[in-house]
Amino acid sequence: MARIDELRLIAKVARMYYGQGLRQTEIMERLNVSQSTISRLLKKAEAEGIVRITVAVPSGTHPELEEALQSLYALKEVIVVDCIDDEAQIARDLGAAAAFYMETTLRPGDVIGISSWSAALLAMVDAMHPSQRCAGARVVQILGGIGNPAAEVHATHVTRRLANLIGGAATLLPAPGVLGTVEAKQVMQQDQYVRQACELFGLVSVALVGIGAIEPSHLLTLSGNVFSGAELKELGERGAVGDICLRFFDGEGLPVASPLNERVIGMSLEELRKVSRVIGVAGGRRKLAAIRGALAGKWINVLITDRLTAAQLLESSSAANGNGRATQVSRKK
């Protein structure tokens, strides 16, 4: 085939596929060539510059930030949301993004673990639409949800509401997140319903977690499931920067050893590590160090955060590595 003849055929196939919207099978029938030839010609159309594919990124979306963070921290997925710099609004916007993500990725039979005291996860369930596509799914509360009666409704609402929305069953963890003593925790763990909930932790396939800073959120403080100021100071002195399910870690993501850990009823970091998909929903200036620590420790593999936090995570990594790895990531994009 002469060069000009090949180019003519490539152009014809490209116009039929991209311009007229015909399927490859339809082009095959019209031109009497095989589908493998059609596929090969379409690839050559790009290589020859006959077809130039561009992606018009919609305003308010940030695929370059998402891809850079995903590559830098070896994450399964990153979702970056445009938010104003206000903690309450960030929680609502991240919750709405998490709602859409869950609606499109949950599968029948999933066992979904959800932590109790997260404003973003509360916003998520309030933003979700009912769906029966996940029949057989189960929702398990993975951090104790009993506390101040004024706030306790949030913990049970998150678990039950999510289960109702997806047509699944809910398993509550009827215990405080933090007990006053190790002995009190041991007694509470003997409760039949607490034990049943904890036994399901090993079956969780998707975990939805907030990422907490050393300074507890308003919702967590209101619940009463917090350590004292002196205890939090001690955690800070040990290098703690944040927590997931009240399990604290340092800036490198390493668990912070403390007797306080023995008073928490909820999923441990070791149990969390075994979950296939762990979705961290968090953002804002106050949580930057905690989110960075969670990523460094690989305690989450899906991140939903705000644009400013995403940019700062990349900038801080670039500075820490002497403009090394993070800069290389950005150049690839």
XYZ file of C-alpha atoms in Angstrom:
333
model
C 0.000 0.000 0.000
C 1.411 3.389 -0.980
C 2.003 5.841 1.827
C -0.671 8.267 0.610
C -3.169 5.427 0.247
C -2.545 4.307 3.817
C -2.903 7.861 5.134
C -6.145 8.277 3.181
C -7.577 5.112 4.765
C -6.405 6.140 8.220
C -8.088 9.535 7.827
C -11.311 7.937 6.574
C -11.480 5.512 9.491
C -10.700 8.288 11.982
C -13.462 10.525 10.598
C -15.985 7.711 10.707
C -15.051 6.784 14.292
C -14.468 10.186 15.873
C -16.485 12.466 13.593
C -19.514 10.347 12.773
C -19.582 8.332 15.990
C -19.662 4.936 14.266
C -18.639 1.828 16.194
C -15.660 -0.199 15.017
C -17.965 -3.044 13.948
C -19.975 -0.640 11.793
C -16.823 0.720 10.135
C -15.658 -2.844 9.537
C -18.872 -3.670 7.705
C -18.806 -0.484 5.586
C -15.171 -0.755 4.552
C -14.932 -4.560 4.447
C -11.849 -4.709 6.633
C -11.261 -6.618 9.862
C -11.884 -5.098 13.280
C -8.235 -5.640 14.188
C -7.299 -3.500 11.164
C -9.715 -0.776 12.294
C -8.165 -0.801 15.758
C -4.640 -0.646 14.301
C -5.542 2.251 11.995
C -7.051 4.241 14.870
C -3.846 3.832 16.844
C -1.829 4.961 13.814
C -4.125 7.981 13.465
C -2.856 9.150 16.855
C 0.755 8.285 16.066
C 0.624 10.201 12.775
C -0.987 13.234 14.380
C -4.111 12.841 12.254
C -6.074 12.579 15.501
C -5.061 14.650 18.503
C -6.886 13.756 21.688
C -7.152 16.470 24.313
C -8.928 16.348 27.666
C -10.728 19.520 28.643
C -10.519 19.445 32.435
C -13.705 20.905 33.955
C -13.332 23.840 36.295
C -13.197 22.721 39.923
C -11.510 19.398 39.198
C -7.821 18.704 39.828
C -6.649 15.547 38.044
C -2.965 16.586 38.091
C -2.991 16.950 41.878
C -4.835 13.642 42.209
C -2.416 11.800 39.941
C 0.648 13.312 41.640
C -0.531 12.308 45.122
C -1.589 8.890 43.910
C 1.866 8.279 42.463
C 3.789 9.798 45.369
C 2.039 7.739 48.059
C 1.183 4.651 45.968
C -2.542 5.140 46.570
C -5.368 3.356 44.801
C -7.249 6.601 44.256
C -7.226 10.267 45.239
C -10.150 12.681 45.030
C -9.350 16.387 45.404
C -12.259 18.726 46.105
C -12.493 22.502 45.731
C -13.346 23.925 49.159
C -13.200 27.266 50.890
C -10.813 27.402 53.861
C -13.437 26.718 56.516
C -13.388 23.523 58.570
C -17.157 22.995 58.677
C -17.546 23.629 54.946
C -14.610 21.358 54.133
C -16.332 18.533 56.042
C -19.554 19.065 54.073
C -17.797 19.226 50.685
C -15.622 16.202 51.354
C -18.679 14.333 52.607
C -20.516 15.053 49.351
C -17.539 13.803 47.313
C -17.274 10.684 49.479
C -21.008 10.043 48.965
C -20.607 9.973 45.178
C -17.490 7.814 45.461
C -19.303 5.262 47.618
C -22.375 5.252 45.384
C -20.229 4.373 42.377
C -17.751 1.901 43.911
C -19.588 -0.228 46.484
C -20.286 -3.813 45.504
C -22.781 -6.428 46.695
C -21.378 -8.397 49.593
C -19.021 -5.654 50.797
C -18.516 -5.440 54.551
C -18.136 -1.722 55.214
C -16.480 -0.533 58.390
C -17.186 3.058 59.406
C -15.711 5.096 62.242
C -18.082 6.977 64.502
C -16.964 10.487 65.255
C -16.269 12.135 61.884
C -18.131 15.235 60.704
C -17.139 14.431 57.094
C -18.599 10.912 57.299
C -21.752 12.303 58.856
C -21.980 14.704 55.896
C -21.364 11.761 53.546
C -24.362 9.737 54.685
C -26.531 12.851 54.614
C -25.526 13.415 50.964
C -25.924 9.835 49.705
C -28.842 8.642 47.598
C -30.663 5.369 48.329
C -29.605 2.405 46.197
C -30.288 -1.302 46.218
C -27.267 -2.197 44.051
C -25.316 -3.468 47.088
C -27.743 -6.096 48.305
C -26.125 -8.266 50.935
C -23.696 -5.587 52.085
C -23.121 -5.061 55.800
C -22.124 -1.905 57.673
C -20.070 -2.326 60.850
C -19.250 0.407 63.326
C -15.490 0.145 63.942
C -15.105 2.651 66.792
C -17.179 2.754 69.953
C -20.125 5.101 69.573
C -21.467 5.532 73.093
C -20.794 8.865 74.736
C -22.484 12.112 75.597
C -26.200 11.613 74.763
C -26.166 14.966 72.968
C -23.638 13.592 70.454
C -24.220 9.844 70.571
C -26.994 10.077 67.991
C -24.355 11.011 65.396
C -22.487 7.717 65.755
C -25.565 5.509 65.477
C -27.004 7.720 62.730
C -23.910 7.296 60.536
C -23.946 3.491 60.761
C -27.685 2.920 60.480
C -28.211 5.554 57.813
C -25.484 4.121 55.583
C -26.904 0.611 55.975
C -30.416 1.820 55.097
C -29.163 3.743 52.066
C -27.473 0.714 50.516
C -30.080 -1.826 51.595
C -27.665 -3.580 53.938
C -27.595 -4.678 57.564
C -26.088 -2.570 60.354
C -23.971 -3.800 63.258
C -23.449 -1.228 65.985
C -20.571 -1.209 68.464
C -22.419 -0.383 71.699
C -19.464 0.820 73.730
C -17.617 4.079 74.376
C -14.671 4.778 72.120
C -12.505 5.469 75.173
C -12.892 3.790 78.567
C -11.654 5.309 81.792
C -9.484 2.333 82.702
C -8.090 -0.826 81.118
C -10.218 -2.838 83.555
C -13.372 -1.057 82.389
C -12.492 -1.915 78.789
C -11.986 -5.566 79.677
C -15.414 -5.684 81.294
C -17.036 -3.950 78.317
C -15.454 -6.413 75.892
C -17.303 -9.237 77.617
C -20.618 -7.804 76.444
C -22.212 -10.053 73.830
C -23.010 -7.284 71.358
C -19.642 -5.577 71.696
C -17.946 -8.918 71.084
C -20.123 -9.638 68.037
C -19.236 -6.284 66.456
C -15.505 -6.692 67.120
C -15.532 -10.185 65.623
C -16.637 -8.666 62.309
C -13.559 -6.427 62.028
C -11.651 -9.190 60.271
C -14.320 -9.380 57.558
C -14.282 -5.675 56.662
C -13.487 -5.160 52.958
C -13.996 -1.378 52.836
C -13.209 0.964 55.735
C -14.388 4.577 55.901
C -12.317 6.572 58.363
C -11.729 10.113 59.434
C -8.197 11.235 60.222
C -7.912 13.095 63.501
C -5.364 15.654 64.643
C -3.929 15.617 68.174
C -6.344 18.429 68.956
C -9.733 16.639 68.849
C -12.533 17.846 66.604
C -15.580 19.593 67.997
C -17.736 16.499 67.384
C -15.284 14.178 69.135
C -14.931 16.574 72.059
C -18.703 16.825 72.350
C -18.988 13.028 72.401
C -16.722 12.715 75.434
C -14.600 10.067 73.681
C -11.360 11.959 74.167
C -8.263 11.687 76.268
C -7.520 14.386 78.826
C -5.377 17.403 78.010
C -2.480 15.899 79.953
C -2.824 12.600 78.072
C -2.889 14.362 74.707
C 0.188 16.357 75.723
C 1.953 13.095 76.528
C 1.012 11.699 73.122
C 2.412 14.830 71.489
C 5.656 14.451 73.401
C 5.904 10.884 72.100
C 5.692 12.265 68.559
C 2.017 11.642 67.787
C 0.580 13.821 65.025
C -2.808 12.200 64.442
C -5.073 9.203 64.764
C -7.429 6.875 62.964
C -10.090 5.360 65.212
C -8.213 6.891 68.188
C -5.109 4.852 67.326
C -2.268 7.388 67.228
C 0.740 7.528 64.887
C 3.719 9.836 64.414
C 4.841 11.945 61.457
C 6.338 8.921 59.728
C 3.152 6.950 60.204
C 4.545 4.676 62.905
C 2.160 3.693 65.719
C 2.791 5.595 68.943
C 3.109 3.147 71.822
C 1.111 4.296 74.836
C -0.933 2.722 77.655
C -3.787 4.910 76.396
C -4.176 2.539 73.447
C -5.354 -0.153 75.859
C -8.436 1.913 76.754
C -9.834 2.225 73.209
C -12.599 -0.009 71.878
C -12.366 -0.044 68.126
C -10.434 -1.399 65.176
C -6.672 -1.437 65.689
C -4.163 -0.184 63.127
C -3.012 -3.774 62.610
C -6.582 -4.805 61.763
C -6.988 -1.756 59.526
C -3.859 -2.740 57.606
C -5.584 -5.953 56.482
C -8.561 -4.148 54.921
C -8.456 -4.122 51.120
C -9.708 -0.550 50.690
C -9.297 2.069 53.434
C -10.826 5.424 52.528
C -9.558 8.411 54.485
C -11.871 11.424 54.331
C -10.144 14.463 55.830
C -8.845 17.918 55.028
C -8.086 21.367 56.376
C -5.058 23.077 57.883
C -5.530 21.553 61.332
C -5.249 18.015 59.957
C -2.356 18.438 57.515
C 0.286 16.732 59.685
C -2.138 13.940 60.595
C -3.037 13.262 56.953
C 0.636 13.255 55.996
C 1.362 10.758 58.781
C -1.524 8.505 57.725
C -0.205 8.505 54.152
C 3.390 7.882 55.244
C 2.265 4.912 57.333
C 0.077 3.612 54.492
C -2.857 3.356 56.869
C -5.155 4.496 54.042
C -5.032 3.738 50.313
C -7.799 6.055 49.115
C -7.717 9.761 50.038
C -10.542 12.278 49.720
C -9.280 15.737 50.631
C -9.441 19.429 49.717
C -7.324 21.205 47.111
C -5.259 23.287 49.549
C -4.352 20.243 51.633
C -3.463 18.241 48.509
C -1.145 21.009 47.301
C 0.494 21.308 50.718
C 1.067 17.551 50.901
C 2.966 17.725 47.622
C 4.891 20.858 48.585
C 5.949 19.505 51.971
C 7.070 16.223 50.410
C 9.092 18.109 47.792
C 10.768 20.214 50.471
C 11.499 17.190 52.674
C 13.095 15.325 49.781
C 15.129 18.237 48.461
C 12.854 18.639 45.430
C 13.396 14.967 44.667
C 10.611 12.472 44.297
C 7.659 14.876 44.380
C 9.251 17.018 41.654
C 9.855 13.948 39.529
C 6.210 12.993 39.929
C 5.008 16.411 38.802
C 7.311 16.304 35.741
C 5.805 13.023 34.631
C 2.353 14.527 34.490
